[in-house]
Coordinates of C-alpha atoms in Angstrom, one line a residue:
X198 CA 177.7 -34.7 -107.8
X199 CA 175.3 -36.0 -105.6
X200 CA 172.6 -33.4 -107.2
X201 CA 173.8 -33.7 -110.6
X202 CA 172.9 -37.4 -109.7
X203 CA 170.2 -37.2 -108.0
X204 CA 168.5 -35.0 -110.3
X205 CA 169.8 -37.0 -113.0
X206 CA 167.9 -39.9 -111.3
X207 CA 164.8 -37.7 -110.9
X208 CA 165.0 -36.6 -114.4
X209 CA 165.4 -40.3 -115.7
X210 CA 162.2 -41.0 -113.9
X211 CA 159.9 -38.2 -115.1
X212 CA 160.1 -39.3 -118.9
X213 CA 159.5 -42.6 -117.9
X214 CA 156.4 -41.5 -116.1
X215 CA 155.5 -39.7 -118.9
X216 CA 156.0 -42.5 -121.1
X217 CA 153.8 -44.2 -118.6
X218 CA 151.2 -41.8 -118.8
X219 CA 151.4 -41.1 -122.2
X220 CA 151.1 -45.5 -122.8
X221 CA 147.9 -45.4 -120.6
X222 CA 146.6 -42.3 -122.5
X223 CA 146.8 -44.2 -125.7
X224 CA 145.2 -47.2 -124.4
X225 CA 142.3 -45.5 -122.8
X226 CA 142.3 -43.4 -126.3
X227 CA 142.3 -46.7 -128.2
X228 CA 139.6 -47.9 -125.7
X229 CA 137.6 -44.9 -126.1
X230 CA 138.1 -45.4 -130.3
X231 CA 136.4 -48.7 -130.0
X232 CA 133.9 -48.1 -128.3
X233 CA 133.1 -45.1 -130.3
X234 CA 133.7 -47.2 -133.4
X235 CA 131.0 -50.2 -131.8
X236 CA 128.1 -47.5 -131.4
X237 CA 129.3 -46.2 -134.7
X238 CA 126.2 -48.0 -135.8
X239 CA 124.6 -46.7 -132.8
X240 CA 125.3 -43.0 -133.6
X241 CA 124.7 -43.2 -137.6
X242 CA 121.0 -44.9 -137.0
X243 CA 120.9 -42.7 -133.9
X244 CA 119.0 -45.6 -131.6
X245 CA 120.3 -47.2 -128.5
X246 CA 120.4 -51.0 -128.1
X247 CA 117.5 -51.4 -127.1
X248 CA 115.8 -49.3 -129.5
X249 CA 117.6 -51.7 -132.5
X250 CA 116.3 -54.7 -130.5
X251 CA 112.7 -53.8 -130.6
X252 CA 113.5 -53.0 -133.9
X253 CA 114.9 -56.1 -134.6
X254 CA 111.5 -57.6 -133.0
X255 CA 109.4 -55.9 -134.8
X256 CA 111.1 -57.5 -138.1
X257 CA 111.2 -60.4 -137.2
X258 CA 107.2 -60.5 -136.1
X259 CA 106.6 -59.2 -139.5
X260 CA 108.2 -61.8 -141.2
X261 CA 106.3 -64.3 -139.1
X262 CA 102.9 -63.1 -139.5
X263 CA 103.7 -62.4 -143.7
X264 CA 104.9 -66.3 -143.3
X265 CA 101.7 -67.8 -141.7
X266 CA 99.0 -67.2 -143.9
X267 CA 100.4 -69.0 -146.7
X268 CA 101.7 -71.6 -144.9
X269 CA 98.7 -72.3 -143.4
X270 CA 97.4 -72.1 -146.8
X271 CA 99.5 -74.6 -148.0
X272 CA 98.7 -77.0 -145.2
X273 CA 95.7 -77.0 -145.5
X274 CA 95.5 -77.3 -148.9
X275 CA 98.1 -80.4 -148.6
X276 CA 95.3 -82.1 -146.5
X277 CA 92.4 -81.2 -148.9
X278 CA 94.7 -82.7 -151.5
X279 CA 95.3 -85.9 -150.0
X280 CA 91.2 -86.1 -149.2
X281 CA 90.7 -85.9 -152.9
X282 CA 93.2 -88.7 -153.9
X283 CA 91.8 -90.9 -151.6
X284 CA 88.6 -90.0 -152.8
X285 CA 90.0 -90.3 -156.5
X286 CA 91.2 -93.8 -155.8
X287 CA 88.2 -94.9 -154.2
X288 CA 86.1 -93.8 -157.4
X289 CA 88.7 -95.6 -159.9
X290 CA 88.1 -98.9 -158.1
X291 CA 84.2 -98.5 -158.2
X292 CA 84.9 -97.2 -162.1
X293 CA 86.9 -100.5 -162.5
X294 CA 84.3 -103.0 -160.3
X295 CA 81.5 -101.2 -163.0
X296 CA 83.6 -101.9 -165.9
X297 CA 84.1 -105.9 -164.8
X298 CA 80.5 -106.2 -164.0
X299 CA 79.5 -104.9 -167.4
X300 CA 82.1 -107.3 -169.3
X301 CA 80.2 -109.9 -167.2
X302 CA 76.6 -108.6 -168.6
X303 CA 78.0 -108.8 -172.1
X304 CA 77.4 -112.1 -172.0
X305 CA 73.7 -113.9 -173.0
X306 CA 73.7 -116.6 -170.6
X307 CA 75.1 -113.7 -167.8
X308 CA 72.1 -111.7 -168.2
X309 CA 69.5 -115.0 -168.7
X310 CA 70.6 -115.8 -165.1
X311 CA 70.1 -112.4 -163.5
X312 CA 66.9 -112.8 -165.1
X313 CA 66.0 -115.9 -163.6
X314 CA 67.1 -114.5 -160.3
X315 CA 66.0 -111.0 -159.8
X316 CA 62.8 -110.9 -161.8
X317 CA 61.8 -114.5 -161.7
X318 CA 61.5 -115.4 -165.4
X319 CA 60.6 -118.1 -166.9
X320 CA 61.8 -119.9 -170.4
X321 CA 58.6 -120.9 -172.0
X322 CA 57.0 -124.7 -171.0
X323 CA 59.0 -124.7 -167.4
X324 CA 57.0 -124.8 -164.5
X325 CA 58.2 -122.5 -161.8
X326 CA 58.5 -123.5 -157.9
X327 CA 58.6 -120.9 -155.5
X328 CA 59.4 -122.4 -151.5
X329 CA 58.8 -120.0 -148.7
X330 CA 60.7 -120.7 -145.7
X331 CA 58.8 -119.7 -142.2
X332 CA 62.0 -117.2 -141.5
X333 CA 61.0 -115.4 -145.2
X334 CA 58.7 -112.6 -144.7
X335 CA 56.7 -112.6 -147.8
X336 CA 55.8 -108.9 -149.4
X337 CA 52.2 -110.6 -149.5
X338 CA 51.9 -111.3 -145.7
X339 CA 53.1 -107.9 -144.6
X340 CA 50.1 -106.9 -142.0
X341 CA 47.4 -104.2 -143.6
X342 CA 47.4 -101.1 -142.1
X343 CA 44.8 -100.0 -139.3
X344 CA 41.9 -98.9 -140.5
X345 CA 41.4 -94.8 -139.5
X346 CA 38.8 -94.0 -137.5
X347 CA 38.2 -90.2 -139.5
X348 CA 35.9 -90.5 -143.1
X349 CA 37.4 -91.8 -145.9
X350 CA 38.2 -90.2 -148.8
X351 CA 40.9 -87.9 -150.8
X352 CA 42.9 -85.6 -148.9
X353 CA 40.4 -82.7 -149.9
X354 CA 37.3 -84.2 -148.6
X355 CA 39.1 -85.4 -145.2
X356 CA 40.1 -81.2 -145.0
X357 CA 37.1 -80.0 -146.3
X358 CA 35.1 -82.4 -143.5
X359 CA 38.1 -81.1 -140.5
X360 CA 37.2 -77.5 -141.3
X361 CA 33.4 -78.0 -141.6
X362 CA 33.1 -79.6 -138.9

């Protein structure tokens, strides 16, 4: 009985080996299925990583360079906008100032003042006064220029008397 049981023993041990090996199999099957199932993508594009990577890259630098132009574009448009409005500010104020000053011409006694001040009128039968301070440079006393020392004349005689001689 000894053999019967020892090779009952033995016999008990070989299908759990199997069973062993036939577990491991599976797993290193199952393994094998995913990693056959992660380059799946690999094998139907038929590129390594790397190869989908520079891929990738080169996407992705595409979109870039397609994106810069018009956003620098629209930048600089952005700052050309906000030149304008200042500018377009700036003009409505001097538009406004003009508008005021000619509401203040409007009136008689307005421009009989700016008369009296810029041209130096007169009403009839007043005597005018003019005082010249010694700081006031008078258009009158502005020094004469230097006599020349070539011949006088127009422009043509001076040229005609260079080339002659």
């Amino acid at each position: 009985m000894e053999g019967t049981g020892s090779s009952g023993s033995s016999r008990a041990r070989r299908p759990e080996r199997a069973r062993r090996e036939s577990v491991g199999k599976a797993r290193s099957f199952r393994r094998g299925l995913n990693a056959k199932r992660a380059s799946g993508a690999a094998k139907v594009l038929g590129m390594s990583n790397t190869r989908r990577a520079a891929v990738v890259a080169i996407v992705v630098c595409a979109l870039a360079f397609t994106i810069a132009v018009p956003l620098r574009t629209y930048l600089s448009q952005r700052s050309e906008i906000a030149v304008q409005e200042k500018r377009r500010a700036d003009l409505l104020k001097d538009v406004a100032d003009l508008q005021a000053r000619k509401a203040e011409l409007s009136d008689p006694a307005q421009i009989e003042a700016e008369a009296r001040r810029r041209l130096r009128y007169v009403m009839p039968g007043e005597t005018p006064y003019m005082v010249q301070l010694p700081e006031d440079k008078a258009p009158d006393a502005a020094p004469a220029p230097a006599p020349d020392a070539g011949p006088q004349g127009s422009w043509y005689e001076r040229l005609w008397s260079q080339v002659g001689g």
